[in-house]
Coordinates of C-alpha atoms in Angstrom, one line a residue:
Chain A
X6 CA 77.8 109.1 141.3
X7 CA 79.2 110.8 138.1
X8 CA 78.9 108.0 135.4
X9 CA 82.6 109.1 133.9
X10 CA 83.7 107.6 137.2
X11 CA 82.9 104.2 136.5
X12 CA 82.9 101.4 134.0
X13 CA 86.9 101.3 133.4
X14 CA 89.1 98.2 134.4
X15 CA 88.6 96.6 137.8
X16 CA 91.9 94.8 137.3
X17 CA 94.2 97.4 134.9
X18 CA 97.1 95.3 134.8
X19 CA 95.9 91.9 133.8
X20 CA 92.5 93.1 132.0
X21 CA 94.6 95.7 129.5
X22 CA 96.9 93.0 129.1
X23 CA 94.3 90.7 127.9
X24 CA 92.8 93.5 125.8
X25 CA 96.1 93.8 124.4
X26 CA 97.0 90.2 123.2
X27 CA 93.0 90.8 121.1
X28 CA 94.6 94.5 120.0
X29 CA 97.7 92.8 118.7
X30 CA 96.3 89.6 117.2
X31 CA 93.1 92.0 115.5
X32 CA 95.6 93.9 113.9
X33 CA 98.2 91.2 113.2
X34 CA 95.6 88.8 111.3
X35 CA 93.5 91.6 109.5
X36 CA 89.7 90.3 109.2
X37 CA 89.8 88.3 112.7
X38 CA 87.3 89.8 114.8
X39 CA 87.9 89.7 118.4
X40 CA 86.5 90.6 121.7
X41 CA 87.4 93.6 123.7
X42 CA 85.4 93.0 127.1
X43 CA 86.3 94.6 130.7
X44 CA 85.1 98.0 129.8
X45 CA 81.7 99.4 130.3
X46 CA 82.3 103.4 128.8
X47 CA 79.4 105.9 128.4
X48 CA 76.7 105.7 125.5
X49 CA 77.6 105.9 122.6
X50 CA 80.9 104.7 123.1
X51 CA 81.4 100.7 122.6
X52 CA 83.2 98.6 125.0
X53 CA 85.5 97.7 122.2
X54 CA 86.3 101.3 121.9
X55 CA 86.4 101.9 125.5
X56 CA 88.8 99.4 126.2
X57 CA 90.6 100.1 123.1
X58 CA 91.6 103.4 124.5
X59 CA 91.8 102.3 127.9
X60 CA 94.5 99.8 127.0
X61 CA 96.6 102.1 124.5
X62 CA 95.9 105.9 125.5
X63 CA 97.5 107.9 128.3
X64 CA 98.7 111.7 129.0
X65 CA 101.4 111.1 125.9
X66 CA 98.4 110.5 123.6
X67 CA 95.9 113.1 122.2
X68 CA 92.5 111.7 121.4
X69 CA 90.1 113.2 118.5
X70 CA 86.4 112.6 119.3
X71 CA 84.4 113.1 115.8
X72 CA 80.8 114.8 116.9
X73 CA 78.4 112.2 118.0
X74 CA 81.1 111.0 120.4
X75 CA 82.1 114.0 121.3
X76 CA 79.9 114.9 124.7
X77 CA 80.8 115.7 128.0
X78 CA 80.5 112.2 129.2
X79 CA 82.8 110.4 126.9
X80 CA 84.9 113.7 127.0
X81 CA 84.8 113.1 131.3
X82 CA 85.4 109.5 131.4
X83 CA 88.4 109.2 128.7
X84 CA 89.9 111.9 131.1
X85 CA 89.3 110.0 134.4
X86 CA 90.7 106.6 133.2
X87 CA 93.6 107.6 130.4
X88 CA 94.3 111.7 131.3
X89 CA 94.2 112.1 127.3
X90 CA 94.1 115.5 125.9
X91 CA 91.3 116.2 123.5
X92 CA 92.9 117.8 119.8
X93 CA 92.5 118.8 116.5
X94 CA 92.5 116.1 113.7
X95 CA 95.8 116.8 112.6
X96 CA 97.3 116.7 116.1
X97 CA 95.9 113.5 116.8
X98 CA 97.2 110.1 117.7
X99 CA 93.8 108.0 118.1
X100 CA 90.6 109.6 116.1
X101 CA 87.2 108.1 117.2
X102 CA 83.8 108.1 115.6
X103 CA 81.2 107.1 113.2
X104 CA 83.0 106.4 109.5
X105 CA 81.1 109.6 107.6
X106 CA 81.8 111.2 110.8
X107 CA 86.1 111.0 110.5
X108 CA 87.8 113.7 109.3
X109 CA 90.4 111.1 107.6
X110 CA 92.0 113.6 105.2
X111 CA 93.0 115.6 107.7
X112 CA 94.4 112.9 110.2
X113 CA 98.2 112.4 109.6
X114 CA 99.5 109.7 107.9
X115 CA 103.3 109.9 109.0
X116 CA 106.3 111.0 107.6
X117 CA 108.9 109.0 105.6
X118 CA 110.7 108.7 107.7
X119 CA 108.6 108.2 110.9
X120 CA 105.6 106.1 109.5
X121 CA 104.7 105.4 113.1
X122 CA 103.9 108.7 113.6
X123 CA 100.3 108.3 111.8
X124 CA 97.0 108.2 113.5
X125 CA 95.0 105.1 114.5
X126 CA 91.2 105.5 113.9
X127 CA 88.7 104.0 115.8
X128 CA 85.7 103.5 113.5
X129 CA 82.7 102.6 115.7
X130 CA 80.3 100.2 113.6
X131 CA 76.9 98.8 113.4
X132 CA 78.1 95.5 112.3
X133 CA 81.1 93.5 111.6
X134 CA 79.2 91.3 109.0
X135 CA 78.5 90.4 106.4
X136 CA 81.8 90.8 104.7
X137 CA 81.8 93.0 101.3
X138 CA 85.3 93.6 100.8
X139 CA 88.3 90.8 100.1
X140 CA 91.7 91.5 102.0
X141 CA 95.4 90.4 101.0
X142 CA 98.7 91.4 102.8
X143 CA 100.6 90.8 105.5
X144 CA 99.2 88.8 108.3
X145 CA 97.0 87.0 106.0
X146 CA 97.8 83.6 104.4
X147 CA 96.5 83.9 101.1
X148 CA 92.8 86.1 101.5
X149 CA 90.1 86.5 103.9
X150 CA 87.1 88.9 104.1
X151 CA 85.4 91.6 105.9
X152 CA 83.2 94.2 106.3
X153 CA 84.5 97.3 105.3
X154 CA 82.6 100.9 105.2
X155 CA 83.9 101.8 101.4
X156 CA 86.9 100.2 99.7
X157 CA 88.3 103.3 97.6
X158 CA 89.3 104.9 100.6
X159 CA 91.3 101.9 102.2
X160 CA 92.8 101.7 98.4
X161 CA 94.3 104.9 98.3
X162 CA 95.3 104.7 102.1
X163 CA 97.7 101.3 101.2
X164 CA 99.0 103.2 98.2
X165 CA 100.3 105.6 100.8
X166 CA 102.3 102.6 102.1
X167 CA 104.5 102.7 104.1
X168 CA 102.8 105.7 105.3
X169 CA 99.0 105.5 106.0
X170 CA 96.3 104.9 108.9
X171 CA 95.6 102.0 111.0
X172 CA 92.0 101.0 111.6
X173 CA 90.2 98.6 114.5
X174 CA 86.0 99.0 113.2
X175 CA 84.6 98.3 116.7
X176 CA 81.0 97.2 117.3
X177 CA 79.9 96.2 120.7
X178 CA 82.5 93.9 122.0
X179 CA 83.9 93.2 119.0
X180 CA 87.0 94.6 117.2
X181 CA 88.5 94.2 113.5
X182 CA 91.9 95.3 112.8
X183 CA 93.0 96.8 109.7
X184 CA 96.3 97.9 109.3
X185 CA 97.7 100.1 106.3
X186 CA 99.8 97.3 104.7
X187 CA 96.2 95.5 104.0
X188 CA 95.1 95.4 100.0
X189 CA 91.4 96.0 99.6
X190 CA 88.9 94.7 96.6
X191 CA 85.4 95.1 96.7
X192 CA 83.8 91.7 96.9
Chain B
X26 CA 92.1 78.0 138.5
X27 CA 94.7 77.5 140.3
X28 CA 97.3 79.8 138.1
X29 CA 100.6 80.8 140.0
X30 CA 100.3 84.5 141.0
X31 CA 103.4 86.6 140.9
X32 CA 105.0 88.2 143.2
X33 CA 102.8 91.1 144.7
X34 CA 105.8 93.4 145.3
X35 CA 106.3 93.9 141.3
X36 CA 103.2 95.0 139.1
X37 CA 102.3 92.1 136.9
X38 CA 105.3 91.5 134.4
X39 CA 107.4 93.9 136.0
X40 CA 106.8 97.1 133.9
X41 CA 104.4 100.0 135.2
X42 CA 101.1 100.6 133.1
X43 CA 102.5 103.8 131.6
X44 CA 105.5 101.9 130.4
X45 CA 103.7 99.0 128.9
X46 CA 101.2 101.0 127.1
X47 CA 104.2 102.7 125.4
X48 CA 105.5 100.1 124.5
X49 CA 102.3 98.6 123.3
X50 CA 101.5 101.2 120.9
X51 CA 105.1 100.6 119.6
X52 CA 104.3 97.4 118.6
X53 CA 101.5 97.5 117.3
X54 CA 103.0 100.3 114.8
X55 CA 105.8 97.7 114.0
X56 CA 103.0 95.1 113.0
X57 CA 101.3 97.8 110.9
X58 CA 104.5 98.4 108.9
X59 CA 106.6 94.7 108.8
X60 CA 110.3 95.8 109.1
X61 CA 110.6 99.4 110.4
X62 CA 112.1 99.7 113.4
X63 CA 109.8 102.0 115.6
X64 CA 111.6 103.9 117.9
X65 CA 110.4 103.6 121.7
X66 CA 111.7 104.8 125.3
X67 CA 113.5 101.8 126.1
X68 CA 113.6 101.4 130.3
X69 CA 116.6 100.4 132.8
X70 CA 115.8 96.8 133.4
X71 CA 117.3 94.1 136.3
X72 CA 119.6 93.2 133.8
X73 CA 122.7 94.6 131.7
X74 CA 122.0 95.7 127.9
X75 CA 123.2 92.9 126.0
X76 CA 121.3 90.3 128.3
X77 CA 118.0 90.7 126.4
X78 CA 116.3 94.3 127.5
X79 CA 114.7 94.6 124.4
X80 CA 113.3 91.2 124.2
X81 CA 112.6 91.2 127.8
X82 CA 110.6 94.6 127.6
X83 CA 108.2 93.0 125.0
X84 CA 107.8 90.2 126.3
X85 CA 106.5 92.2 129.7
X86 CA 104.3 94.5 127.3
X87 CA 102.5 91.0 125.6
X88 CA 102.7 88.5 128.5
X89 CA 99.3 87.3 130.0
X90 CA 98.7 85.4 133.1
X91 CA 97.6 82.4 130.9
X92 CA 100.6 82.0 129.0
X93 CA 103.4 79.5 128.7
X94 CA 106.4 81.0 128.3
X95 CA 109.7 79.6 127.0
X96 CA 112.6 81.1 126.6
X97 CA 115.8 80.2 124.6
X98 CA 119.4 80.9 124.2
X99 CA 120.8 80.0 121.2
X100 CA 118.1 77.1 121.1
X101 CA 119.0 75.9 124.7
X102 CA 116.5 76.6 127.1
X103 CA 119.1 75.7 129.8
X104 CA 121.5 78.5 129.4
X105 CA 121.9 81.2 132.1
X106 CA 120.5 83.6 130.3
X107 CA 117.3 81.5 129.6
X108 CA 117.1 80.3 132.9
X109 CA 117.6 83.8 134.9
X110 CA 114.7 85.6 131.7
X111 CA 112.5 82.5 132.5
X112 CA 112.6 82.8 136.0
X113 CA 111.8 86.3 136.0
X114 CA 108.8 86.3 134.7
X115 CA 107.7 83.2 136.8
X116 CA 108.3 85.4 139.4
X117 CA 107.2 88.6 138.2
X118 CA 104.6 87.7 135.7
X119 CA 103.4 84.1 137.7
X120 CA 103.6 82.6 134.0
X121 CA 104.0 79.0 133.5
X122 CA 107.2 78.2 132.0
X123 CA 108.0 75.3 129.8
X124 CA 110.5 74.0 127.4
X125 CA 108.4 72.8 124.9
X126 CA 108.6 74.7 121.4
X127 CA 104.6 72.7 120.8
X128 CA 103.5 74.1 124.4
X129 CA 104.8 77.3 124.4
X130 CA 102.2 80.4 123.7
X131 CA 105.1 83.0 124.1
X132 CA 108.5 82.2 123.4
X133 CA 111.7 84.9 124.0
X134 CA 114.5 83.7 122.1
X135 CA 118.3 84.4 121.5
X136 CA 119.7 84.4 118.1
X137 CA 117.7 81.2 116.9
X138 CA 114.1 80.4 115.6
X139 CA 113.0 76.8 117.1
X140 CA 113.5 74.1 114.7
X141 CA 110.0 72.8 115.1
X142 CA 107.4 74.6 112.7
X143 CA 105.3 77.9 115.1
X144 CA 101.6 77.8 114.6
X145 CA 99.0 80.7 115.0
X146 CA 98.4 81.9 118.4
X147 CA 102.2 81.8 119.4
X148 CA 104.6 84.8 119.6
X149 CA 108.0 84.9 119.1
X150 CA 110.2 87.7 120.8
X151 CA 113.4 88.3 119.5
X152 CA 116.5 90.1 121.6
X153 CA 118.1 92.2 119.5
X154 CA 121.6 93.7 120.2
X155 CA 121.7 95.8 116.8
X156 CA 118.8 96.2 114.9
X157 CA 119.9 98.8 111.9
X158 CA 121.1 96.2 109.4
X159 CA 122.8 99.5 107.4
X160 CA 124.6 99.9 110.5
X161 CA 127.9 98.9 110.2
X162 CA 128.0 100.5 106.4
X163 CA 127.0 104.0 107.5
X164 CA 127.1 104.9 111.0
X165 CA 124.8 108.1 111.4
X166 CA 121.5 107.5 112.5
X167 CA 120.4 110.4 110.3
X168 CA 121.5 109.1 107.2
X169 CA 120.0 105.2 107.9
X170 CA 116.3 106.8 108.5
X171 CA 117.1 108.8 105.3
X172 CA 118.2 105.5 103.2
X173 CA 115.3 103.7 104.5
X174 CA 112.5 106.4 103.8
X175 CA 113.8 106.4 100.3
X176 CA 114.0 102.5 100.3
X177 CA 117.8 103.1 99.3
X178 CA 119.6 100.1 99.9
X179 CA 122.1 100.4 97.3
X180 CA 124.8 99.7 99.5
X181 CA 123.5 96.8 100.8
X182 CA 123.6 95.3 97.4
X183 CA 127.4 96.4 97.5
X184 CA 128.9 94.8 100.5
X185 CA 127.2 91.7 99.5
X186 CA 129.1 92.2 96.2
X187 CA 131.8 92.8 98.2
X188 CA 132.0 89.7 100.1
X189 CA 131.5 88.1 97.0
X190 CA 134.7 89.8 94.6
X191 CA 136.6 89.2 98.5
X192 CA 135.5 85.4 99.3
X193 CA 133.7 84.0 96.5
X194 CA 130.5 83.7 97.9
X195 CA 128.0 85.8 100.1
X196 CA 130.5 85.3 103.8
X197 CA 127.5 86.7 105.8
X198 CA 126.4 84.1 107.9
X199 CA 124.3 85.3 110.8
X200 CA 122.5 88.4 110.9
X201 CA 121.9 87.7 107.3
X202 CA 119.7 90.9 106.1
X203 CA 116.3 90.7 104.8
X204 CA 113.5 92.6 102.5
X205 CA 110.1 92.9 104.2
X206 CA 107.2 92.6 101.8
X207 CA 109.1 94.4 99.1
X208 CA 109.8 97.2 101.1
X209 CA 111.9 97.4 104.4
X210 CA 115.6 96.1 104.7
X211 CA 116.0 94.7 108.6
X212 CA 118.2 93.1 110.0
X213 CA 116.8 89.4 111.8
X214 CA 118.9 89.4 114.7
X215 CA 121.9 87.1 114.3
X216 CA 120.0 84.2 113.8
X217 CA 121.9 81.9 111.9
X218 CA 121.3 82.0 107.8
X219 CA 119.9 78.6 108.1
X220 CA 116.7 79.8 109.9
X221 CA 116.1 83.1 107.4
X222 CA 113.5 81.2 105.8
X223 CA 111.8 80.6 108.4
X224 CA 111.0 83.9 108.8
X225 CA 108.8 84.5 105.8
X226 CA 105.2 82.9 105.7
X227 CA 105.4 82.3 109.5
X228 CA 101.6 81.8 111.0
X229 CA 103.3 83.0 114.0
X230 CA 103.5 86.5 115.1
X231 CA 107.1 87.3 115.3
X232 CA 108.3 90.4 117.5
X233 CA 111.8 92.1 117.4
X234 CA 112.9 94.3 120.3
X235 CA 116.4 95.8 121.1
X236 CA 116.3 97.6 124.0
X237 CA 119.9 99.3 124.4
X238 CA 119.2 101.1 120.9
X239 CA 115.4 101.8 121.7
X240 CA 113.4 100.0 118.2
X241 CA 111.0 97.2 118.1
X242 CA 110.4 95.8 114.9
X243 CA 107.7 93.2 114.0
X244 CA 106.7 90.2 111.4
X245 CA 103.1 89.9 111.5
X246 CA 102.3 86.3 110.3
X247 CA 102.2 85.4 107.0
X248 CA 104.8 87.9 105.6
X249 CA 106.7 87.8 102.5
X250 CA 110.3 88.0 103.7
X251 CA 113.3 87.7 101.0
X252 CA 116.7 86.9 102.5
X253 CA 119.0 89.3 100.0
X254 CA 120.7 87.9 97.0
X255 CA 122.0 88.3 93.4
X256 CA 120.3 86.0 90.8
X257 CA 124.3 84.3 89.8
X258 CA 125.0 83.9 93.5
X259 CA 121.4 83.0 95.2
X260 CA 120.8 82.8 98.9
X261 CA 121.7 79.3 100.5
X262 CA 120.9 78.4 103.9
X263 CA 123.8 76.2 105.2
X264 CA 124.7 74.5 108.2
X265 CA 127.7 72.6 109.2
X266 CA 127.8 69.3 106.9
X267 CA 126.5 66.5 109.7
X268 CA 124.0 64.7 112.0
X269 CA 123.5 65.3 115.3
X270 CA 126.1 62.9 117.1
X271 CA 123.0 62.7 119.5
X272 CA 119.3 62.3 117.8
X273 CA 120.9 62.0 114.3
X274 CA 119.1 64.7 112.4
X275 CA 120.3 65.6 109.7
X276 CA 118.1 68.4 109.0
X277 CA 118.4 70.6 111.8
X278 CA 121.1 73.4 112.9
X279 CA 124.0 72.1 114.9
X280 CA 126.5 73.6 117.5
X281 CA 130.0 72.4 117.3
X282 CA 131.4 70.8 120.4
X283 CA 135.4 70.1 121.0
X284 CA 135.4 66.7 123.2
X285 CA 139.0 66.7 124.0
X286 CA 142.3 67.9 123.2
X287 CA 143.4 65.8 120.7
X288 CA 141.0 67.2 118.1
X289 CA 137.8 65.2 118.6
X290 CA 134.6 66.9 118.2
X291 CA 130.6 66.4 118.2
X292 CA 128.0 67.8 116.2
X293 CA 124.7 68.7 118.7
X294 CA 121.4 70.2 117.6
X295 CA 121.2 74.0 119.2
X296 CA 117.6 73.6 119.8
X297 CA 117.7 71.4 122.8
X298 CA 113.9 70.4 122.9
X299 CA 113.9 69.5 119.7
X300 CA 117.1 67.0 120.0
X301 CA 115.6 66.1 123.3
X302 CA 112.0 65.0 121.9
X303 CA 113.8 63.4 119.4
X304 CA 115.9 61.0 121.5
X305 CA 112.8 60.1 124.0
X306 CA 110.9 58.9 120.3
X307 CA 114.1 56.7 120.3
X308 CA 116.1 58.1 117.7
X309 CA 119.9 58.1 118.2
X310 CA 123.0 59.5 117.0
X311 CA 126.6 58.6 116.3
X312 CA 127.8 59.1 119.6
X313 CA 124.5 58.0 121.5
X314 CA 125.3 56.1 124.9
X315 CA 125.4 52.2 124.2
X316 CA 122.8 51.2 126.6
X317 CA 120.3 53.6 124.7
X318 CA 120.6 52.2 121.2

């Protein structure tokens, strides 16, 4: 059997629900890593990711897939379980990929006056530790810490604010939220 | 274990998939930016607007089947509006319900914030009837988005003045507006002024939804949230000047209570728990029954 077929939720209703109270508290409490299970998605594509997408896209949500993650069998099982159109950067809603991979300048950031409007990126990782960068803002009660790819970028994003992109890093099972109001320091 | 299961004619917590993951993403756009209201395509529900669509609709898009859920109307979880949300989602959900504020992993609330202190892991859903607070000063939607993508909330500032040149004091006492971390003006929900700081430095996760104008708004926890003041006429919680004629505190928000017609009255906590797990660790009011002192 065609492998896009398989490996999405046995239980949609309950298991995205699940995946969704991680989703919401990752991004809520930036720098608290949880775990995205349920989802078993095509190589390279992490569970976390998988059920990520699983849990937020659909048909209203087009999906860019930065090269390495771009094959036919990510391309065929995001179809079969959300019905997501593949698009441009620019069109995009949820970008996927490796961090040197991500087109980020060319993913939008919102409008003033529809900051929702901005893309959420899905930055598969190699790790989630150990933590190089120190985080303030909202969700956080005084600092915490994290692993971050760079920190200029994420800088220059929450100057944007309250424009911007949203961020879960996802390795294996595990997801990190980091949402635009978040200030970054190298530690 | 031996969780209830809901009722297998409705998909768990009512909404379809589609629906919920709508919904979803709209929240999780709200946390990212504390205090805009995100617009979202708000759904018919069993239920009249005005009943708690909004609140109801995010509550379906957040609810797991491991939750406690309690839900509140203007701190009484006994009201029919509590009662008839509640039972809803026991039925369509198969969540536990409880009235505990300490047991409670979800709580939907009307128009109050529980007097006892949230912790991290809960969720508070708010209904909200109208959640533009520059609503009432300036009544196209097109001009609001403008004012609040330009952070100009000038005439905020002057109908506060106002009520100060009218009545000598700020007169706004519910629905008192806030600034989110600096940025965003929203409006709370008419809460009562007394619980506006409660709303900053939460470790809760605090979600807004109003369903008959189509926004959800969120709090993430932790969030610097200034109730709106002048430094000559500063922001002052207030409640009415008594004890509960019941537990005795003196510290929480009361509801007035006409006993009779000859002008009697009682002071009562609004949040029932609280006054409730109060009296059972033996403290009593004014108007406590004899045979319990």
């Amino acid at each position: 059997m065609s492998t896009h077929l398989t490996g999405g939720f046995t239980d949609a209703p309950t298991q995205s629900a699940r995946a969704f109270r991680t989703v919401l508290e990752a991004l809520a409490r930036p720098g608290q890593i949880g775990t995205l299970a349920g989802a078993t998605p095509p190589a390279p594509l992490s569970p976390a990711a998988g059920a990520l997408l699983l849990t937020l896209a659909d048909q209203t949500t087009p999906v860019y897939l930065a090269p390495l993650h771009d094959t036919a069998e990510i391309r065929g099982w995001i179809t079969f379980h959300t019905g997501a159109p593949f698009v441009t950067p620019e069109e995009a809603v949820f970008a996927l990929g490796h961090w040197a991979e991500l087109p980020l300048s060319r993913l939008s950031a919102g409008t003033a006056e529809y900051p929702d409007r901005a893309a959420s990126v899905i930055v598969e990782t190699d790790a989630l530790a150990p933590a190089n960068a120190r985080l303030t803002g909202p969700g956080i009660a005084t600092q915490t810490t994290a692993r971050l790819p760079e920190t200029a970028f994420f800088q220059s994003n929450r100057s944007l604010f309250p424009l911007g992109l949203d961020f879960y890093f996802t390795c294996g099972d595990q997801v990190l939220g980091l949402p635009r109001s978040t200030r970054v320091e190298a530690l | 274990m031996n969780a209830p299961h809901h009722d297998p004619d409705y998909n768990f917590a009512y909404l379809d998939e589609q629906t919920k993951r709508m919904i979803r993403r709209a929240i999780l756009k709200g946390i990212a930016v504390p205090g805009y209201q995100v617009p979202f395509a708000s759904r018919e529900m069993p239920m009249p607007y005005g009943w708690g669509t909004g609140g109801v609709q995010v509550t379906a898009a957040c609810l797991v089947p491991e939750d406690r859920l309690k839900v509140i109307d203007q701190g009484a979880d006994d009201t029919t509006n509590a009662v008839s949300i509640r039972r809803f989602f026991q039925r369509t959900a198969g969540v536990e319900a409880t009235e505990k504020t300490t047991e409670a992993s979800v709580i939907q609330t009307r128009h109050r914030i529980p007097e006892t202190p949230l912790t991290e892991g809960q969720i508070l859903v708010y209904q909200v009837p109208i959640p533009e607070p520059l609503r009432f000063l300036e009544p196209r939607e097109s001009e609001t988005r403008r004012m609040h993508a330009l952070a100009d909330y000038g005439l905020m500032h002057v109908k506060l003045y106002e009520d100060i040149a009218r009545h000598g004091a700020i007169a706004t006492s519910y629905a008192y507006p806030v600034e989110v971390e600096g940025r965003y003006v929203m409006d709370p929900s008419p809460i009562p002024k007394f619980d506006n700081p409660k709303l900053g430095g939460n470790p809760a996760i605090q979600l807004f939804g109003a369903g008959r104008e189509q926004r959800i708004y969120a709090l993430p926890p932790y969030t610097a949230v200034r109730s709106l003041d002048f430094e000559d006429y500063p922001f002052e919680p207030s409640k009415a000047n008594h004890d509960c004629d019941l537990c005795g505190a003196s510290g929480s928000y009361l509801d007035e209570v006409i006993t009779d017609d000859q002008g009697s009255r009682m002071f009562v906590c609004s949040d029932t728990d609280y006054c409730e797990t109060r009296r059972n660790a033996g403290h009593r009011g004014r108007l406590s029954p004899e045979e319990a002192r």
